Structures are given as C-alpha cells and as structure tokens.
Amino acid sequence: MRCLTFEGNTISNAQGSGYGRNNTLLTLCLAQYSSGVSKVEAYDFADQWSSAQSDPLKDNEVRTIVRSAYSGRYQGANMGYVRELCARYAPQTKIMSGLHAWNHVKKPRAQRSYSHQEEWRRDLLSLMNRSTDLVKGHARFTYQALQDSLGISRQSLLRLLNEMQSQATISVRRVLGRNGGLYLATARMIAKYVGSQHTLNSPRVVEGTSVPHTALKITMQMTLPPMQDRPDPGGTG
C-alpha cells in the first residue's frame, strides 16, 4: 500500500504552472483514494498541502476536491504520473510504500481550525449582508442552505453560530414551523431596519449609525415568529 507524506517545511506553489492547484490537489487525493487511505486522512493531507501554499484554497474548496476524489467517478491516479506531478509541483511531498506514514510538520491542527473558523465567519457575514430574504432586519436562511454555501457540516455550523452569538457579533434566532429557519442579523442590519421604520426618535444614537440606541435595543427584541433556541427537527433545512 502506498501513501503520500510531507517531508520538509515548504511546498512549491502549483499556481501559475498551467496545471493549477485544484487539479494538482485532486490528483494527489486520487492517489490517496487508490491506495486505500481513509477520507479523513486524505482531507488532513489536503488541508496541510493547501495551507502550505502562498495562496491557500478555501476550506470548502479543499473539502469539495476530497469529496470528488472519493466519489468513485474518477479512475484512480496513475502512480507514475503522481510521482512526476509531485516532482514538479510538490517536491516536499514524498510517496511512501508500506504502511501509512503521516508526518505532520505543517500548521498545527488547532491553527488550521482557527483559520477555517475565521474564513467561515467572513463568508457567513457576507451571505447575511447580501441576503434579500429579510424579516425585520434579519436575514432568513435554512440550515441546509448555510451548510451548502459555507461547505461545512451541521455541527460546525452550530458551533460557528454559537460562537458568533456569544461574542455579540450577530443575533441568532431559531424559528420552528412553516416559516421557520435561522434568522440572523448584525447590529448594523438591525440599525438599518430601525432607521427605515422611523419608529423612535431619541437624541442618543448608536455609534457609527444615525439610529437611536433605545430603538436598536427594542428592535433586537421585536416580535418575529415564536423563537426556539434549538435546531429545527427537520423541514427547514
């Protein structure tokens, strides 16, 4: 059985080579698949490889490439071709024979996990700001839509939402029923909604906005459909 492992501290960047990072990584993952390496180990390898690039792929791109390689739709990578590919674009990636030999010398897992969390935070805020499905200043999503857009699991999504809510980065409301789902908003989104309603007029305003502080506080508690702070059991994504 063969596998791939890192040796050394640097990996050449495949970008601009004409072959590309995505195709390079797909081929390397196909080699893992052909060798019977588990999908979890292949992702860990792919994550390390991408993290070592000067312009790393997004985590959801890495996961998509690994899923594609393990989908069974592709013929297994030719090991001779993999050797040539590694020699050209990933000289520090060594092909080993025998048992799996993983040498984790790249970014520590905790550091890579933090990087992914920051990436997901930025992507989620971008989705919220671009959303056109708004209810009282809150962007409405289903769990599944967010999972697909961010390329993460339900567990990772819930952890991300809880963390951003605990840091007061966003307001998270979970709604059950026909119009249920996740209602997400930043303070700026709510302030914009309050300003558009012209409901209150106070001399004290929220810093960075023209919205009265009391209006913002009240709007955070405005009546959306009945809220439940737990994931919906199904039917809302």
PDB file of C-alpha atoms in Angstrom:
ATOM      1  CA  MET A   1       0.000   0.000   0.000  1.00  0.00           C
ATOM      2  CA  ARG A   2       1.249   3.450  -0.835  1.00  0.00           C
ATOM      3  CA  CYS A   3       0.523   6.847   0.619  1.00  0.00           C
ATOM      4  CA  LEU A   4       1.784  10.411   0.473  1.00  0.00           C
ATOM      5  CA  THR A   5       3.508  12.238   3.277  1.00  0.00           C
ATOM      6  CA  PHE A   6       5.141  15.585   3.814  1.00  0.00           C
ATOM      7  CA  GLU A   7       8.845  15.990   4.490  1.00  0.00           C
ATOM      8  CA  GLY A   8      10.479  19.340   5.000  1.00  0.00           C
ATOM      9  CA  ASN A   9       8.895  22.714   5.653  1.00  0.00           C
ATOM     10  CA  THR A  10       7.956  24.092   2.251  1.00  0.00           C
ATOM     11  CA  ILE A  11       5.943  23.056  -0.747  1.00  0.00           C
ATOM     12  CA  SER A  12       6.164  24.613  -4.175  1.00  0.00           C
ATOM     13  CA  ASN A  13       3.166  26.571  -5.333  1.00  0.00           C
ATOM     14  CA  ALA A  14       1.369  24.988  -8.272  1.00  0.00           C
ATOM     15  CA  GLN A  15      -0.413  28.234  -9.100  1.00  0.00           C
ATOM     16  CA  GLY A  16       0.663  29.650 -12.421  1.00  0.00           C
ATOM     17  CA  SER A  17       2.124  26.319 -13.515  1.00  0.00           C
ATOM     18  CA  GLY A  18      -0.586  25.737 -16.091  1.00  0.00           C
ATOM     19  CA  TYR A  19      -1.823  22.723 -14.164  1.00  0.00           C
ATOM     20  CA  GLY A  20      -3.273  24.594 -11.211  1.00  0.00           C
ATOM     21  CA  ARG A  21      -3.697  23.987  -7.509  1.00  0.00           C
ATOM     22  CA  ASN A  22      -7.127  22.367  -7.817  1.00  0.00           C
ATOM     23  CA  ASN A  23      -6.041  19.779 -10.372  1.00  0.00           C
ATOM     24  CA  THR A  24      -2.795  19.133  -8.528  1.00  0.00           C
ATOM     25  CA  LEU A  25      -4.623  18.507  -5.269  1.00  0.00           C
ATOM     26  CA  LEU A  26      -7.312  16.402  -6.964  1.00  0.00           C
ATOM     27  CA  THR A  27      -4.641  14.140  -8.442  1.00  0.00           C
ATOM     28  CA  LEU A  28      -2.883  13.779  -5.098  1.00  0.00           C
ATOM     29  CA  CYS A  29      -6.192  12.921  -3.414  1.00  0.00           C
ATOM     30  CA  LEU A  30      -6.959  10.365  -6.120  1.00  0.00           C
ATOM     31  CA  ALA A  31      -3.632   8.737  -5.284  1.00  0.00           C
ATOM     32  CA  GLN A  32      -4.752   8.535  -1.658  1.00  0.00           C
ATOM     33  CA  TYR A  33      -8.109   7.056  -2.704  1.00  0.00           C
ATOM     34  CA  SER A  34      -6.427   4.485  -4.955  1.00  0.00           C
ATOM     35  CA  SER A  35      -4.155   3.455  -2.101  1.00  0.00           C
ATOM     36  CA  GLY A  36      -6.996   2.804   0.332  1.00  0.00           C
ATOM     37  CA  VAL A  37      -6.252   5.808   2.542  1.00  0.00           C
ATOM     38  CA  SER A  38      -9.265   6.928   4.566  1.00  0.00           C
ATOM     39  CA  LYS A  39     -11.160  10.043   3.532  1.00  0.00           C
ATOM     40  CA  VAL A  40     -10.371  11.672   6.885  1.00  0.00           C
ATOM     41  CA  GLU A  41      -6.632  11.164   6.391  1.00  0.00           C
ATOM     42  CA  ALA A  42      -6.873  12.387   2.812  1.00  0.00           C
ATOM     43  CA  TYR A  43      -8.566  15.578   3.974  1.00  0.00           C
ATOM     44  CA  ASP A  44      -5.875  16.126   6.606  1.00  0.00           C
ATOM     45  CA  PHE A  45      -3.209  15.695   3.906  1.00  0.00           C
ATOM     46  CA  ALA A  46      -5.079  18.040   1.526  1.00  0.00           C
ATOM     47  CA  ASP A  47      -5.565  20.629   4.253  1.00  0.00           C
ATOM     48  CA  GLN A  48      -1.851  20.629   5.048  1.00  0.00           C
ATOM     49  CA  TRP A  49      -0.913  20.839   1.381  1.00  0.00           C
ATOM     50  CA  SER A  50      -3.249  23.773   0.788  1.00  0.00           C
ATOM     51  CA  SER A  51      -2.153  25.563   3.966  1.00  0.00           C
ATOM     52  CA  ALA A  52       1.435  25.460   2.743  1.00  0.00           C
ATOM     53  CA  GLN A  53       0.583  27.307  -0.484  1.00  0.00           C
ATOM     54  CA  SER A  54       1.260  31.041  -0.699  1.00  0.00           C
ATOM     55  CA  ASP A  55      -2.407  31.487  -1.663  1.00  0.00           C
ATOM     56  CA  PRO A  56      -4.268  28.608   0.057  1.00  0.00           C
ATOM     57  CA  LEU A  57      -7.535  27.257  -1.235  1.00  0.00           C
ATOM     58  CA  LYS A  58     -10.639  27.912   0.847  1.00  0.00           C
ATOM     59  CA  ASP A  59     -11.549  25.101   3.182  1.00  0.00           C
ATOM     60  CA  ASN A  60     -14.796  24.381   1.323  1.00  0.00           C
ATOM     61  CA  GLU A  61     -12.787  24.065  -1.918  1.00  0.00           C
ATOM     62  CA  VAL A  62     -10.428  21.575  -0.264  1.00  0.00           C
ATOM     63  CA  ARG A  63     -13.365  19.550   1.063  1.00  0.00           C
ATOM     64  CA  THR A  64     -15.039  19.584  -2.366  1.00  0.00           C
ATOM     65  CA  ILE A  65     -11.863  18.288  -4.008  1.00  0.00           C
ATOM     66  CA  VAL A  66     -11.540  15.492  -1.453  1.00  0.00           C
ATOM     67  CA  ARG A  67     -15.210  14.551  -1.919  1.00  0.00           C
ATOM     68  CA  SER A  68     -14.728  14.479  -5.686  1.00  0.00           C
ATOM     69  CA  ALA A  69     -11.649  12.273  -5.428  1.00  0.00           C
ATOM     70  CA  TYR A  70     -13.529   9.839  -3.170  1.00  0.00           C
ATOM     71  CA  SER A  71     -16.774   9.905  -5.166  1.00  0.00           C
ATOM     72  CA  GLY A  72     -15.765   6.952  -7.343  1.00  0.00           C
ATOM     73  CA  ARG A  73     -16.389   8.976 -10.501  1.00  0.00           C
ATOM     74  CA  TYR A  74     -12.707   9.182 -11.361  1.00  0.00           C
ATOM     75  CA  GLN A  75     -10.281   6.460 -12.296  1.00  0.00           C
ATOM     76  CA  GLY A  76      -7.516   6.044  -9.761  1.00  0.00           C
ATOM     77  CA  ALA A  77      -4.450   8.189 -10.285  1.00  0.00           C
ATOM     78  CA  ASN A  78      -1.511   6.585 -12.060  1.00  0.00           C
ATOM     79  CA  MET A  79       1.311   6.446  -9.536  1.00  0.00           C
ATOM     80  CA  GLY A  80       3.933   7.195 -12.176  1.00  0.00           C
ATOM     81  CA  TYR A  81       2.041  10.362 -13.045  1.00  0.00           C
ATOM     82  CA  VAL A  82       1.687  11.235  -9.361  1.00  0.00           C
ATOM     83  CA  ARG A  83       5.453  10.924  -8.925  1.00  0.00           C
ATOM     84  CA  GLU A  84       6.044  13.259 -11.857  1.00  0.00           C
ATOM     85  CA  LEU A  85       3.429  15.695 -10.551  1.00  0.00           C
ATOM     86  CA  CYS A  86       4.965  15.730  -7.077  1.00  0.00           C
ATOM     87  CA  ALA A  87       8.434  16.256  -8.510  1.00  0.00           C
ATOM     88  CA  ARG A  88       7.253  19.292 -10.481  1.00  0.00           C
ATOM     89  CA  TYR A  89       4.742  20.981  -8.200  1.00  0.00           C
ATOM     90  CA  ALA A  90       5.131  19.485  -4.729  1.00  0.00           C
ATOM     91  CA  PRO A  91       8.766  18.446  -4.274  1.00  0.00           C
ATOM     92  CA  GLN A  92       8.390  18.122  -0.497  1.00  0.00           C
ATOM     93  CA  THR A  93       5.551  15.604  -0.868  1.00  0.00           C
ATOM     94  CA  LYS A  94       7.065  12.134  -0.757  1.00  0.00           C
ATOM     95  CA  ILE A  95       5.465   8.925  -1.962  1.00  0.00           C
ATOM     96  CA  MET A  96       5.992   6.214   0.618  1.00  0.00           C
ATOM     97  CA  SER A  97       5.448   2.496   0.401  1.00  0.00           C
ATOM     98  CA  GLY A  98       4.245   0.136   3.057  1.00  0.00           C
ATOM     99  CA  LEU A  99       2.109   1.236   5.951  1.00  0.00           C
ATOM    100  CA  HIS A 100       0.699   4.744   6.268  1.00  0.00           C
ATOM    101  CA  ALA A 101       3.402   7.166   7.290  1.00  0.00           C
ATOM    102  CA  TRP A 102       1.958  10.572   8.142  1.00  0.00           C
ATOM    103  CA  ASN A 103       4.458  13.161   9.256  1.00  0.00           C
ATOM    104  CA  HIS A 104       2.582  16.254  10.463  1.00  0.00           C
ATOM    105  CA  VAL A 105       5.091  19.058  10.164  1.00  0.00           C
ATOM    106  CA  LYS A 106       2.811  21.713   8.715  1.00  0.00           C
ATOM    107  CA  LYS A 107       0.487  24.094  10.559  1.00  0.00           C
ATOM    108  CA  PRO A 108      -0.827  22.557  13.800  1.00  0.00           C
ATOM    109  CA  ARG A 109      -4.433  21.354  13.562  1.00  0.00           C
ATOM    110  CA  ALA A 110      -5.582  23.990  16.075  1.00  0.00           C
ATOM    111  CA  GLN A 111      -4.034  26.750  13.994  1.00  0.00           C
ATOM    112  CA  ARG A 112      -5.656  25.448  10.796  1.00  0.00           C
ATOM    113  CA  SER A 113      -9.007  25.097  12.568  1.00  0.00           C
ATOM    114  CA  TYR A 114      -8.811  28.728  13.695  1.00  0.00           C
ATOM    115  CA  SER A 115      -8.067  29.768  10.113  1.00  0.00           C
ATOM    116  CA  HIS A 116     -11.142  27.893   8.885  1.00  0.00           C
ATOM    117  CA  GLN A 117     -13.336  29.460  11.571  1.00  0.00           C
ATOM    118  CA  GLU A 118     -12.246  32.938  10.503  1.00  0.00           C
ATOM    119  CA  GLU A 119     -12.939  32.060   6.876  1.00  0.00           C
ATOM    120  CA  TRP A 120     -16.423  30.780   7.724  1.00  0.00           C
ATOM    121  CA  ARG A 121     -17.156  33.891   9.805  1.00  0.00           C
ATOM    122  CA  ARG A 122     -16.289  36.178   6.894  1.00  0.00           C
ATOM    123  CA  ASP A 123     -18.309  34.096   4.442  1.00  0.00           C
ATOM    124  CA  LEU A 124     -21.337  33.988   6.747  1.00  0.00           C
ATOM    125  CA  LEU A 125     -21.302  37.752   7.285  1.00  0.00           C
ATOM    126  CA  SER A 126     -21.037  38.223   3.534  1.00  0.00           C
ATOM    127  CA  LEU A 127     -24.051  35.953   2.966  1.00  0.00           C
ATOM    128  CA  MET A 128     -26.051  37.895   5.545  1.00  0.00           C
ATOM    129  CA  ASN A 129     -25.185  41.258   4.033  1.00  0.00           C
ATOM    130  CA  ARG A 130     -26.102  40.086   0.523  1.00  0.00           C
ATOM    131  CA  SER A 131     -29.341  38.368   1.528  1.00  0.00           C
ATOM    132  CA  THR A 132     -32.589  39.666   0.039  1.00  0.00           C
ATOM    133  CA  ASP A 133     -34.787  37.462   2.244  1.00  0.00           C
ATOM    134  CA  LEU A 134     -35.104  39.850   5.176  1.00  0.00           C
ATOM    135  CA  VAL A 135     -37.588  39.792   8.063  1.00  0.00           C
ATOM    136  CA  LYS A 136     -37.458  42.778  10.427  1.00  0.00           C
ATOM    137  CA  GLY A 137     -33.792  43.332   9.682  1.00  0.00           C
ATOM    138  CA  HIS A 138     -32.886  39.639   9.964  1.00  0.00           C
ATOM    139  CA  ALA A 139     -31.632  37.564   7.036  1.00  0.00           C
ATOM    140  CA  ARG A 140     -33.546  34.294   6.850  1.00  0.00           C
ATOM    141  CA  PHE A 141     -31.788  31.022   5.967  1.00  0.00           C
ATOM    142  CA  THR A 142     -32.300  27.302   6.321  1.00  0.00           C
ATOM    143  CA  TYR A 143     -29.632  25.214   7.967  1.00  0.00           C
ATOM    144  CA  GLN A 144     -29.079  23.266   4.775  1.00  0.00           C
ATOM    145  CA  ALA A 145     -28.656  26.400   2.661  1.00  0.00           C
ATOM    146  CA  LEU A 146     -25.954  27.689   5.003  1.00  0.00           C
ATOM    147  CA  GLN A 147     -24.233  24.302   5.144  1.00  0.00           C
ATOM    148  CA  ASP A 148     -24.129  24.175   1.347  1.00  0.00           C
ATOM    149  CA  SER A 149     -22.985  27.768   0.938  1.00  0.00           C
ATOM    150  CA  LEU A 150     -20.243  27.512   3.566  1.00  0.00           C
ATOM    151  CA  GLY A 151     -19.297  23.930   2.760  1.00  0.00           C
ATOM    152  CA  ILE A 152     -19.435  22.810   6.390  1.00  0.00           C
ATOM    153  CA  SER A 153     -21.244  20.216   8.482  1.00  0.00           C
ATOM    154  CA  ARG A 154     -24.291  20.896  10.683  1.00  0.00           C
ATOM    155  CA  GLN A 155     -22.122  20.512  13.785  1.00  0.00           C
ATOM    156  CA  SER A 156     -19.564  23.039  12.524  1.00  0.00           C
ATOM    157  CA  LEU A 157     -22.345  25.447  11.569  1.00  0.00           C
ATOM    158  CA  LEU A 158     -23.950  25.273  15.022  1.00  0.00           C
ATOM    159  CA  ARG A 159     -20.576  25.785  16.678  1.00  0.00           C
ATOM    160  CA  LEU A 160     -19.915  28.806  14.457  1.00  0.00           C
ATOM    161  CA  LEU A 161     -23.324  30.353  15.179  1.00  0.00           C
ATOM    162  CA  ASN A 162     -22.979  29.823  18.931  1.00  0.00           C
ATOM    163  CA  GLU A 163     -19.513  31.363  18.940  1.00  0.00           C
ATOM    164  CA  MET A 164     -20.547  34.429  16.921  1.00  0.00           C
ATOM    165  CA  GLN A 165     -23.636  34.877  19.100  1.00  0.00           C
ATOM    166  CA  SER A 166     -21.643  34.613  22.334  1.00  0.00           C
ATOM    167  CA  GLN A 167     -19.256  37.275  21.024  1.00  0.00           C
ATOM    168  CA  ALA A 168     -22.229  39.520  20.150  1.00  0.00           C
ATOM    169  CA  THR A 169     -21.148  39.541  16.527  1.00  0.00           C
ATOM    170  CA  ILE A 170     -24.607  38.541  15.332  1.00  0.00           C
ATOM    171  CA  SER A 171     -28.126  37.979  16.631  1.00  0.00           C
ATOM    172  CA  VAL A 172     -29.254  34.372  16.099  1.00  0.00           C
ATOM    173  CA  ARG A 173     -32.934  33.425  16.284  1.00  0.00           C
ATOM    174  CA  ARG A 174     -34.131  29.893  15.593  1.00  0.00           C
ATOM    175  CA  VAL A 175     -37.708  29.539  14.421  1.00  0.00           C
ATOM    176  CA  LEU A 176     -39.769  26.374  14.074  1.00  0.00           C
ATOM    177  CA  GLY A 177     -42.713  25.805  11.777  1.00  0.00           C
ATOM    178  CA  ARG A 178     -43.696  26.616   8.236  1.00  0.00           C
ATOM    179  CA  ASN A 179     -41.781  29.902   8.065  1.00  0.00           C
ATOM    180  CA  GLY A 180     -39.022  28.634  10.295  1.00  0.00           C
ATOM    181  CA  GLY A 181     -35.300  28.602   9.886  1.00  0.00           C
ATOM    182  CA  LEU A 182     -32.446  30.741  11.065  1.00  0.00           C
ATOM    183  CA  TYR A 183     -32.912  34.486  11.400  1.00  0.00           C
ATOM    184  CA  LEU A 184     -29.515  36.187  11.536  1.00  0.00           C
ATOM    185  CA  ALA A 185     -28.613  39.854  11.874  1.00  0.00           C
ATOM    186  CA  THR A 186     -25.728  42.113  12.746  1.00  0.00           C
ATOM    187  CA  ALA A 187     -26.222  45.287  14.770  1.00  0.00           C
ATOM    188  CA  ARG A 188     -25.794  47.282  11.572  1.00  0.00           C
ATOM    189  CA  MET A 189     -28.530  45.314   9.791  1.00  0.00           C
ATOM    190  CA  ILE A 190     -30.935  45.897  12.674  1.00  0.00           C
ATOM    191  CA  ALA A 191     -29.976  49.558  12.901  1.00  0.00           C
ATOM    192  CA  LYS A 192     -30.686  49.963   9.200  1.00  0.00           C
ATOM    193  CA  TYR A 193     -34.103  48.383   9.653  1.00  0.00           C
ATOM    194  CA  VAL A 194     -34.957  50.576  12.639  1.00  0.00           C
ATOM    195  CA  GLY A 195     -33.889  53.676  10.742  1.00  0.00           C
ATOM    196  CA  SER A 196     -36.127  52.740   7.846  1.00  0.00           C
ATOM    197  CA  GLN A 197     -39.126  52.363  10.135  1.00  0.00           C
ATOM    198  CA  HIS A 198     -38.801  55.794  11.786  1.00  0.00           C
ATOM    199  CA  THR A 199     -40.447  54.308  14.877  1.00  0.00           C
ATOM    200  CA  LEU A 200     -38.499  56.059  17.618  1.00  0.00           C
ATOM    201  CA  ASN A 201     -36.746  59.364  17.882  1.00  0.00           C
ATOM    202  CA  SER A 202     -34.149  59.649  20.617  1.00  0.00           C
ATOM    203  CA  PRO A 203     -31.248  62.097  20.884  1.00  0.00           C
ATOM    204  CA  ARG A 204     -28.859  59.295  21.893  1.00  0.00           C
ATOM    205  CA  VAL A 205     -27.636  57.411  18.859  1.00  0.00           C
ATOM    206  CA  VAL A 206     -25.648  54.246  18.320  1.00  0.00           C
ATOM    207  CA  GLU A 207     -22.039  54.968  17.448  1.00  0.00           C
ATOM    208  CA  GLY A 208     -21.440  54.728  13.711  1.00  0.00           C
ATOM    209  CA  THR A 209     -25.167  54.966  12.868  1.00  0.00           C
ATOM    210  CA  SER A 210     -27.944  57.550  12.947  1.00  0.00           C
ATOM    211  CA  VAL A 211     -30.233  55.168  14.842  1.00  0.00           C
ATOM    212  CA  PRO A 212     -31.352  55.840  18.430  1.00  0.00           C
ATOM    213  CA  HIS A 213     -29.788  53.454  20.938  1.00  0.00           C
ATOM    214  CA  THR A 214     -33.150  52.618  22.502  1.00  0.00           C
ATOM    215  CA  ALA A 215     -34.592  51.831  19.091  1.00  0.00           C
ATOM    216  CA  LEU A 216     -31.794  49.370  18.397  1.00  0.00           C
ATOM    217  CA  LYS A 217     -32.276  47.669  21.768  1.00  0.00           C
ATOM    218  CA  ILE A 218     -36.012  47.352  21.278  1.00  0.00           C
ATOM    219  CA  THR A 219     -35.642  46.037  17.719  1.00  0.00           C
ATOM    220  CA  MET A 220     -33.322  43.265  18.916  1.00  0.00           C
ATOM    221  CA  GLN A 221     -36.352  42.040  20.873  1.00  0.00           C
ATOM    222  CA  MET A 222     -39.004  42.764  18.239  1.00  0.00           C
ATOM    223  CA  THR A 223     -41.621  40.180  17.547  1.00  0.00           C
ATOM    224  CA  LEU A 224     -40.535  37.728  14.928  1.00  0.00           C
ATOM    225  CA  PRO A 225     -42.380  34.398  14.794  1.00  0.00           C
ATOM    226  CA  PRO A 226     -42.106  32.419  18.070  1.00  0.00           C
ATOM    227  CA  MET A 227     -38.446  31.673  18.649  1.00  0.00           C
ATOM    228  CA  GLN A 228     -36.784  28.460  19.752  1.00  0.00           C
ATOM    229  CA  ASP A 229     -33.088  28.380  20.616  1.00  0.00           C
ATOM    230  CA  ARG A 230     -32.588  24.916  19.253  1.00  0.00           C
ATOM    231  CA  PRO A 231     -32.183  23.447  15.751  1.00  0.00           C
ATOM    232  CA  ASP A 232     -35.400  22.613  13.955  1.00  0.00           C
ATOM    233  CA  PRO A 233     -36.095  18.859  13.776  1.00  0.00           C
ATOM    234  CA  GLY A 234     -36.469  18.913  10.020  1.00  0.00           C
ATOM    235  CA  GLY A 235     -38.277  20.534   7.175  1.00  0.00           C
ATOM    236  CA  THR A 236     -36.393  23.815   7.497  1.00  0.00           C
ATOM    237  CA  GLY A 237     -33.092  22.622   6.197  1.00  0.00           C
TER     238      GLY A 237
END
